[in-house]
Amino acid sequence: VMDAGCYTNDGYTPPSYTAHERDFLGWCELDTLPENEEVTLEPFGKGNKAYVLYNPNNNNEYLTFEYHNPDGSWDQHWGGYGLHGMLVIHTDYDAGVWYSNTVNCDPEHQHCTVVPADNELLAYDRYSDGVVTGDEWYHNFVSDIFPGEKKISKLDTIENQHYKWFDGPTIMSILQDIKEAEDFSNVTFTVKTKKSGQVEAIELIQSDKSIQGIYNLNGNYICNSIESVKEQGIYIVKYSNGESAIYRK
């Protein structure tokens, strides 16, 4: 509300508070994300229902899952930006950081930010500084929600480097089959909970596609060709067309 949100509808209609904000104010109780279960999320602006997943090592770090749609509530002007879908927010609460108003000043450790559905966070200053065009920034922006413009139907730690704790174990909850109802009445998905040590099935590398980059499971860039991978391990292969696959050497 106090940031870019106040500019919806030319500043006349701020969006609804997020799950983190409402929980902090005591306005709602968040349900823990279930394991191995189908989940239905109704519009947060009306039902006041969202899910939370806590870092088992630190209850001040958590992920919230909430559905926003242009349904006549405070979120009605999201639609003007092409926004409607499930928003995943990663919060790492530190009272001192909030008090000093430096919540997202460190690009390497943002304390309250979205987990982008397309695995790409693009700051607004990249557009204002002329690094990307307004059209490029806009399409990146509307792809932060699930399923969003790019129809992203899955969230896991292999394909999304932002879906992780700053200080904690690997997140074992995988969200699959993320779908938004055609009438914007809900978002549904299935939670699959991996057991410790379990690895997702390895996909075949498709040689007919151009590789944009190869990354380790921490999201660090390694190289841009299979031949250049030196160490054994599991890697994320990102293609130039936006698709990705897993490679095990």
mmCIF file of N, CA and C in Angstrom, residues 142-243:
data_model
loop_
_atom_site.group_PDB
_atom_site.id
_atom_site.type_symbol
_atom_site.label_atom_id
_atom_site.label_comp_id
_atom_site.label_asym_id
_atom_site.label_seq_id
_atom_site.Cartn_x
_atom_site.Cartn_y
_atom_site.Cartn_z
ATOM 1 N N VAL A 142 4.143 -9.245 -15.023
ATOM 2 C CA VAL A 142 2.892 -10.013 -14.971
ATOM 3 C C VAL A 142 3.152 -11.510 -14.959
ATOM 4 N N SER A 143 4.426 -11.910 -15.103
ATOM 5 C CA SER A 143 4.770 -13.331 -15.030
ATOM 6 C C SER A 143 5.260 -13.733 -13.651
ATOM 7 N N ASP A 144 5.101 -12.832 -12.669
ATOM 8 C CA ASP A 144 5.512 -13.153 -11.302
ATOM 9 C C ASP A 144 4.481 -14.000 -10.571
ATOM 10 N N ILE A 145 3.244 -14.050 -11.080
ATOM 11 C CA ILE A 145 2.178 -14.772 -10.400
ATOM 12 C C ILE A 145 1.875 -16.085 -11.125
ATOM 13 N N PHE A 146 1.240 -16.998 -10.395
ATOM 14 C CA PHE A 146 0.920 -18.329 -10.937
ATOM 15 C C PHE A 146 -0.562 -18.415 -11.310
ATOM 16 N N PRO A 147 -0.926 -19.045 -12.421
ATOM 17 C CA PRO A 147 -0.032 -19.473 -13.490
ATOM 18 C C PRO A 147 0.465 -18.313 -14.346
ATOM 19 N N GLY A 148 -0.260 -17.182 -14.331
ATOM 20 C CA GLY A 148 0.216 -15.978 -14.986
ATOM 21 C C GLY A 148 0.258 -16.054 -16.495
ATOM 22 N N GLU A 149 0.887 -15.045 -17.069
ATOM 23 C CA GLU A 149 0.936 -14.915 -18.521
ATOM 24 C C GLU A 149 1.643 -16.095 -19.184
ATOM 25 N N LYS A 150 2.631 -16.661 -18.491
ATOM 26 C CA LYS A 150 3.402 -17.768 -19.064
ATOM 27 C C LYS A 150 2.843 -19.138 -18.697
ATOM 28 N N LYS A 151 1.705 -19.163 -18.007
ATOM 29 C CA LYS A 151 1.032 -20.425 -17.657
ATOM 30 C C LYS A 151 1.952 -21.364 -16.867
ATOM 31 N N ILE A 152 2.644 -20.830 -15.881
ATOM 32 C CA ILE A 152 3.524 -21.635 -15.043
ATOM 33 C C ILE A 152 2.677 -22.464 -14.095
ATOM 34 N N SER A 153 2.801 -23.779 -14.174
ATOM 35 C CA SER A 153 1.920 -24.665 -13.403
ATOM 36 C C SER A 153 2.646 -25.445 -12.317
ATOM 37 N N LYS A 154 3.931 -25.116 -12.070
ATOM 38 C CA LYS A 154 4.691 -25.877 -11.087
ATOM 39 C C LYS A 154 5.651 -24.962 -10.343
ATOM 40 N N LEU A 155 5.844 -25.255 -9.061
ATOM 41 C CA LEU A 155 6.826 -24.543 -8.249
ATOM 42 C C LEU A 155 7.640 -25.555 -7.468
ATOM 43 N N ASP A 156 8.940 -25.600 -7.727
ATOM 44 C CA ASP A 156 9.829 -26.470 -6.967
ATOM 45 C C ASP A 156 11.212 -25.832 -6.881
ATOM 46 N N THR A 157 12.087 -26.435 -6.102
ATOM 47 C CA THR A 157 13.403 -25.851 -5.851
ATOM 48 C C THR A 157 14.362 -26.073 -7.013
ATOM 49 N N ILE A 158 14.048 -26.979 -7.906
ATOM 50 C CA ILE A 158 14.945 -27.258 -9.023
ATOM 51 C C ILE A 158 14.804 -26.201 -10.116
ATOM 52 N N GLU A 159 13.568 -25.853 -10.462
ATOM 53 C CA GLU A 159 13.346 -24.922 -11.550
ATOM 54 C C GLU A 159 13.244 -23.474 -11.083
ATOM 55 N N ASN A 160 13.083 -23.249 -9.786
ATOM 56 C CA ASN A 160 12.940 -21.868 -9.300
ATOM 57 C C ASN A 160 13.964 -21.597 -8.203
ATOM 58 N N GLN A 161 14.985 -20.825 -8.511
ATOM 59 C CA GLN A 161 16.067 -20.568 -7.572
ATOM 60 C C GLN A 161 15.649 -19.645 -6.430
ATOM 61 N N HIS A 162 14.494 -18.995 -6.554
ATOM 62 C CA HIS A 162 14.009 -18.100 -5.504
ATOM 63 C C HIS A 162 13.172 -18.832 -4.451
ATOM 64 N N TYR A 163 12.859 -20.083 -4.716
ATOM 65 C CA TYR A 163 12.043 -20.901 -3.819
ATOM 66 C C TYR A 163 12.976 -21.637 -2.867
ATOM 67 N N LYS A 164 13.527 -20.909 -1.908
ATOM 68 C CA LYS A 164 14.483 -21.495 -0.966
ATOM 69 C C LYS A 164 14.586 -20.601 0.263
ATOM 70 N N TRP A 165 15.095 -21.200 1.346
ATOM 71 C CA TRP A 165 15.325 -20.448 2.570
ATOM 72 C C TRP A 165 16.707 -19.799 2.528
ATOM 73 N N PHE A 166 16.842 -18.669 3.236
ATOM 74 C CA PHE A 166 18.160 -18.058 3.363
ATOM 75 C C PHE A 166 19.063 -18.912 4.249
ATOM 76 N N ASP A 167 18.468 -19.487 5.275
ATOM 77 C CA ASP A 167 19.234 -20.326 6.200
ATOM 78 C C ASP A 167 18.342 -21.470 6.658
ATOM 79 N N GLY A 168 18.371 -22.558 5.940
ATOM 80 C CA GLY A 168 17.502 -23.678 6.280
ATOM 81 C C GLY A 168 17.661 -24.803 5.285
ATOM 82 N N PRO A 169 16.972 -25.907 5.503
ATOM 83 C CA PRO A 169 17.070 -27.067 4.610
ATOM 84 C C PRO A 169 16.361 -26.808 3.281
ATOM 85 N N THR A 170 16.543 -27.714 2.344
ATOM 86 C CA THR A 170 15.845 -27.630 1.065
ATOM 87 C C THR A 170 14.340 -27.725 1.291
ATOM 88 N N ILE A 171 13.580 -26.885 0.624
ATOM 89 C CA ILE A 171 12.123 -26.935 0.735
ATOM 90 C C ILE A 171 11.626 -28.207 0.049
ATOM 91 N N MET A 172 10.874 -29.010 0.776
ATOM 92 C CA MET A 172 10.454 -30.312 0.277
ATOM 93 C C MET A 172 9.068 -30.300 -0.357
ATOM 94 N N SER A 173 8.355 -29.184 -0.261
ATOM 95 C CA SER A 173 7.003 -29.090 -0.821
ATOM 96 C C SER A 173 7.062 -28.633 -2.273
ATOM 97 N N ILE A 174 6.496 -29.447 -3.164
ATOM 98 C CA ILE A 174 6.411 -29.120 -4.583
ATOM 99 C C ILE A 174 4.952 -28.824 -4.911
ATOM 100 N N LEU A 175 4.690 -27.714 -5.583
ATOM 101 C CA LEU A 175 3.341 -27.369 -6.016
ATOM 102 C C LEU A 175 3.196 -27.729 -7.482
ATOM 103 N N GLN A 176 2.199 -28.563 -7.781
ATOM 104 C CA GLN A 176 1.994 -29.040 -9.143
ATOM 105 C C GLN A 176 0.582 -28.729 -9.614
ATOM 106 N N ASP A 177 0.399 -28.751 -10.940
ATOM 107 C CA ASP A 177 -0.931 -28.560 -11.559
ATOM 108 C C ASP A 177 -1.599 -27.283 -11.055
ATOM 109 N N ILE A 178 -0.852 -26.185 -11.013
ATOM 110 C CA ILE A 178 -1.410 -24.904 -10.577
ATOM 111 C C ILE A 178 -2.327 -24.376 -11.678
ATOM 112 N N LYS A 179 -3.608 -24.205 -11.338
ATOM 113 C CA LYS A 179 -4.596 -23.774 -12.333
ATOM 114 C C LYS A 179 -5.485 -22.679 -11.746
ATOM 115 N N GLU A 180 -5.865 -21.746 -12.597
ATOM 116 C CA GLU A 180 -6.804 -20.696 -12.199
ATOM 117 C C GLU A 180 -8.125 -20.926 -12.916
ATOM 118 N N ALA A 181 -9.220 -20.868 -12.168
ATOM 119 C CA ALA A 181 -10.541 -21.062 -12.768
ATOM 120 C C ALA A 181 -10.815 -19.971 -13.800
ATOM 121 N N GLU A 182 -11.525 -20.331 -14.864
ATOM 122 C CA GLU A 182 -11.803 -19.377 -15.930
ATOM 123 C C GLU A 182 -12.625 -18.192 -15.443
ATOM 124 N N ASP A 183 -13.435 -18.405 -14.395
ATOM 125 C CA ASP A 183 -14.248 -17.302 -13.865
ATOM 126 C C ASP A 183 -13.540 -16.567 -12.721
ATOM 127 N N PHE A 184 -12.245 -16.848 -12.526
ATOM 128 C CA PHE A 184 -11.433 -16.201 -11.485
ATOM 129 C C PHE A 184 -11.953 -16.474 -10.074
ATOM 130 N N SER A 185 -12.637 -17.609 -9.886
ATOM 131 C CA SER A 185 -13.206 -17.908 -8.570
ATOM 132 C C SER A 185 -12.200 -18.563 -7.627
ATOM 133 N N ASN A 186 -11.154 -19.172 -8.163
ATOM 134 C CA ASN A 186 -10.172 -19.833 -7.307
ATOM 135 C C ASN A 186 -8.923 -20.221 -8.094
ATOM 136 N N VAL A 187 -7.915 -20.615 -7.345
ATOM 137 C CA VAL A 187 -6.722 -21.265 -7.889
ATOM 138 C C VAL A 187 -6.601 -22.600 -7.182
ATOM 139 N N THR A 188 -6.301 -23.643 -7.934
ATOM 140 C CA THR A 188 -6.117 -24.967 -7.344
ATOM 141 C C THR A 188 -4.712 -25.477 -7.670
ATOM 142 N N PHE A 189 -4.192 -26.310 -6.785
ATOM 143 C CA PHE A 189 -2.905 -26.951 -7.031
ATOM 144 C C PHE A 189 -2.783 -28.173 -6.124
ATOM 145 N N THR A 190 -1.829 -29.016 -6.430
ATOM 146 C CA THR A 190 -1.552 -30.202 -5.637
ATOM 147 C C THR A 190 -0.191 -30.058 -4.977
ATOM 148 N N VAL A 191 -0.141 -30.331 -3.680
ATOM 149 C CA VAL A 191 1.120 -30.288 -2.950
ATOM 150 C C VAL A 191 1.698 -31.694 -2.893
ATOM 151 N N LYS A 192 2.911 -31.834 -3.374
ATOM 152 C CA LYS A 192 3.634 -33.097 -3.279
ATOM 153 C C LYS A 192 4.823 -32.864 -2.347
ATOM 154 N N THR A 193 4.929 -33.651 -1.306
ATOM 155 C CA THR A 193 5.998 -33.465 -0.326
ATOM 156 C C THR A 193 7.048 -34.547 -0.507
ATOM 157 N N LYS A 194 8.260 -34.122 -0.875
ATOM 158 C CA LYS A 194 9.360 -35.072 -1.056
ATOM 159 C C LYS A 194 9.900 -35.516 0.296
ATOM 160 N N LYS A 195 10.431 -36.709 0.334
ATOM 161 C CA LYS A 195 11.141 -37.183 1.507
ATOM 162 C C LYS A 195 12.593 -36.736 1.408
ATOM 163 N N SER A 196 13.247 -36.626 2.523
ATOM 164 C CA SER A 196 14.640 -36.199 2.545
ATOM 165 C C SER A 196 15.496 -37.121 1.686
ATOM 166 N N GLY A 197 16.288 -36.520 0.814
ATOM 167 C CA GLY A 197 17.166 -37.292 -0.043
ATOM 168 C C GLY A 197 16.547 -37.688 -1.364
ATOM 169 N N GLN A 198 15.231 -37.484 -1.511
ATOM 170 C CA GLN A 198 14.557 -37.860 -2.749
ATOM 171 C C GLN A 198 14.837 -36.807 -3.819
ATOM 172 N N VAL A 199 15.103 -37.239 -5.039
ATOM 173 C CA VAL A 199 15.398 -36.341 -6.149
ATOM 174 C C VAL A 199 14.346 -36.535 -7.229
ATOM 175 N N GLU A 200 13.907 -35.430 -7.818
ATOM 176 C CA GLU A 200 12.953 -35.510 -8.916
ATOM 177 C C GLU A 200 13.544 -36.273 -10.100
ATOM 178 N N ALA A 201 12.678 -36.878 -10.881
ATOM 179 C CA ALA A 201 13.128 -37.617 -12.053
ATOM 180 C C ALA A 201 13.958 -36.724 -12.973
ATOM 181 N N ILE A 202 15.041 -37.250 -13.498
ATOM 182 C CA ILE A 202 15.924 -36.489 -14.366
ATOM 183 C C ILE A 202 15.356 -36.469 -15.784
ATOM 184 N N GLU A 203 15.198 -35.274 -16.351
ATOM 185 C CA GLU A 203 14.678 -35.133 -17.694
ATOM 186 C C GLU A 203 15.808 -35.213 -18.708
ATOM 187 N N LEU A 204 15.481 -35.642 -19.918
ATOM 188 C CA LEU A 204 16.477 -35.754 -20.972
ATOM 189 C C LEU A 204 16.813 -34.383 -21.539
ATOM 190 N N ILE A 205 18.098 -34.134 -21.757
ATOM 191 C CA ILE A 205 18.526 -32.909 -22.400
ATOM 192 C C ILE A 205 18.189 -32.988 -23.884
ATOM 193 N N GLN A 206 17.529 -31.951 -24.390
ATOM 194 C CA GLN A 206 17.123 -31.953 -25.792
ATOM 195 C C GLN A 206 18.150 -31.187 -26.617
ATOM 196 N N SER A 207 18.888 -31.908 -27.447
ATOM 197 C CA SER A 207 20.004 -31.323 -28.179
ATOM 198 C C SER A 207 19.577 -30.347 -29.259
ATOM 199 N N ASP A 208 18.294 -30.359 -29.628
ATOM 200 C CA ASP A 208 17.843 -29.484 -30.696
ATOM 201 C C ASP A 208 17.451 -28.095 -30.184
ATOM 202 N N LYS A 209 17.619 -27.845 -28.872
ATOM 203 C CA LYS A 209 17.257 -26.549 -28.306
ATOM 204 C C LYS A 209 18.510 -25.777 -27.900
ATOM 205 N N SER A 210 18.437 -24.469 -28.052
ATOM 206 C CA SER A 210 19.562 -23.603 -27.700
ATOM 207 C C SER A 210 19.606 -23.398 -26.192
ATOM 208 N N ILE A 211 20.755 -23.656 -25.570
ATOM 209 C CA ILE A 211 20.913 -23.523 -24.124
ATOM 210 C C ILE A 211 21.300 -22.103 -23.757
ATOM 211 N N GLN A 212 20.518 -21.492 -22.864
ATOM 212 C CA GLN A 212 20.815 -20.139 -22.388
ATOM 213 C C GLN A 212 21.838 -20.162 -21.270
ATOM 214 N N GLY A 213 21.760 -21.188 -20.420
ATOM 215 C CA GLY A 213 22.696 -21.284 -19.313
ATOM 216 C C GLY A 213 22.464 -22.544 -18.499
ATOM 217 N N ILE A 214 23.491 -22.958 -17.777
ATOM 218 C CA ILE A 214 23.413 -24.125 -16.893
ATOM 219 C C ILE A 214 23.749 -23.653 -15.486
ATOM 220 N N TYR A 215 22.906 -24.046 -14.505
ATOM 221 C CA TYR A 215 23.019 -23.544 -13.146
ATOM 222 C C TYR A 215 23.067 -24.703 -12.163
ATOM 223 N N ASN A 216 23.705 -24.467 -11.001
ATOM 224 C CA ASN A 216 23.645 -25.479 -9.948
ATOM 225 C C ASN A 216 22.344 -25.320 -9.184
ATOM 226 N N LEU A 217 22.089 -26.172 -8.189
ATOM 227 C CA LEU A 217 20.808 -26.148 -7.482
ATOM 228 C C LEU A 217 20.663 -24.942 -6.567
ATOM 229 N N ASN A 218 21.737 -24.173 -6.370
ATOM 230 C CA ASN A 218 21.644 -22.924 -5.618
ATOM 231 C C ASN A 218 21.321 -21.747 -6.521
ATOM 232 N N GLY A 219 21.181 -22.031 -7.828
ATOM 233 C CA GLY A 219 20.856 -20.976 -8.779
ATOM 234 C C GLY A 219 22.065 -20.244 -9.324
ATOM 235 N N ASN A 220 23.266 -20.716 -9.023
ATOM 236 C CA ASN A 220 24.477 -20.054 -9.510
ATOM 237 C C ASN A 220 24.812 -20.501 -10.932
ATOM 238 N N TYR A 221 25.139 -19.522 -11.785
ATOM 239 C CA TYR A 221 25.481 -19.825 -13.174
ATOM 240 C C TYR A 221 26.781 -20.621 -13.236
ATOM 241 N N ILE A 222 26.814 -21.687 -14.049
ATOM 242 C CA ILE A 222 28.007 -22.514 -14.191
ATOM 243 C C ILE A 222 28.646 -22.315 -15.565
ATOM 244 N N CYS A 223 27.865 -22.519 -16.618
ATOM 245 C CA CYS A 223 28.385 -22.414 -17.981
ATOM 246 C C CYS A 223 27.190 -22.411 -18.936
ATOM 247 N N ASN A 224 27.475 -22.508 -20.240
ATOM 248 C CA ASN A 224 26.372 -22.521 -21.206
ATOM 249 C C ASN A 224 26.423 -23.693 -22.171
ATOM 250 N N SER A 225 27.143 -24.748 -21.780
ATOM 251 C CA SER A 225 27.158 -25.961 -22.616
ATOM 252 C C SER A 225 27.370 -27.190 -21.741
ATOM 253 N N ILE A 226 26.751 -28.294 -22.126
ATOM 254 C CA ILE A 226 26.867 -29.540 -21.372
ATOM 255 C C ILE A 226 28.325 -29.987 -21.304
ATOM 256 N N GLU A 227 29.055 -29.777 -22.389
ATOM 257 C CA GLU A 227 30.437 -30.214 -22.451
ATOM 258 C C GLU A 227 31.329 -29.505 -21.435
ATOM 259 N N SER A 228 30.906 -28.309 -21.012
ATOM 260 C CA SER A 228 31.729 -27.521 -20.091
ATOM 261 C C SER A 228 31.481 -27.846 -18.622
ATOM 262 N N VAL A 229 30.483 -28.679 -18.334
ATOM 263 C CA VAL A 229 30.212 -29.075 -16.949
ATOM 264 C C VAL A 229 31.308 -30.036 -16.494
ATOM 265 N N LYS A 230 32.057 -29.669 -15.449
ATOM 266 C CA LYS A 230 33.209 -30.455 -15.017
ATOM 267 C C LYS A 230 32.910 -31.390 -13.845
ATOM 268 N N GLU A 231 32.163 -30.895 -12.858
ATOM 269 C CA GLU A 231 31.957 -31.666 -11.637
ATOM 270 C C GLU A 231 30.668 -32.482 -11.700
ATOM 271 N N GLN A 232 30.670 -33.633 -11.042
ATOM 272 C CA GLN A 232 29.467 -34.449 -10.962
ATOM 273 C C GLN A 232 28.422 -33.748 -10.101
ATOM 274 N N GLY A 233 27.162 -33.961 -10.444
ATOM 275 C CA GLY A 233 26.082 -33.348 -9.671
ATOM 276 C C GLY A 233 24.839 -33.198 -10.513
ATOM 277 N N ILE A 234 23.848 -32.496 -9.973
ATOM 278 C CA ILE A 234 22.583 -32.233 -10.659
ATOM 279 C C ILE A 234 22.531 -30.753 -11.008
ATOM 280 N N TYR A 235 22.169 -30.470 -12.244
ATOM 281 C CA TYR A 235 22.185 -29.096 -12.741
ATOM 282 C C TYR A 235 20.862 -28.740 -13.407
ATOM 283 N N ILE A 236 20.565 -27.453 -13.425
ATOM 284 C CA ILE A 236 19.389 -26.930 -14.112
ATOM 285 C C ILE A 236 19.845 -26.398 -15.463
ATOM 286 N N VAL A 237 19.234 -26.887 -16.527
ATOM 287 C CA VAL A 237 19.545 -26.415 -17.871
ATOM 288 C C VAL A 237 18.392 -25.519 -18.333
ATOM 289 N N LYS A 238 18.700 -24.266 -18.623
ATOM 290 C CA LYS A 238 17.676 -23.331 -19.095
ATOM 291 C C LYS A 238 17.877 -23.081 -20.578
ATOM 292 N N TYR A 239 16.779 -23.278 -21.330
ATOM 293 C CA TYR A 239 16.832 -23.057 -22.763
ATOM 294 C C TYR A 239 16.456 -21.615 -23.098
ATOM 295 N N SER A 240 16.841 -21.177 -24.269
ATOM 296 C CA SER A 240 16.578 -19.804 -24.702
ATOM 297 C C SER A 240 15.096 -19.524 -24.883
ATOM 298 N N ASN A 241 14.287 -20.585 -25.086
ATOM 299 C CA ASN A 241 12.846 -20.386 -25.262
ATOM 300 C C ASN A 241 12.083 -20.327 -23.943
ATOM 301 N N GLY A 242 12.817 -20.341 -22.811
ATOM 302 C CA GLY A 242 12.175 -20.229 -21.507
ATOM 303 C C GLY A 242 11.941 -21.556 -20.812
ATOM 304 N N GLU A 243 12.067 -22.673 -21.527
ATOM 305 C CA GLU A 243 11.894 -23.988 -20.923
ATOM 306 C C GLU A 243 13.148 -24.371 -20.139
#
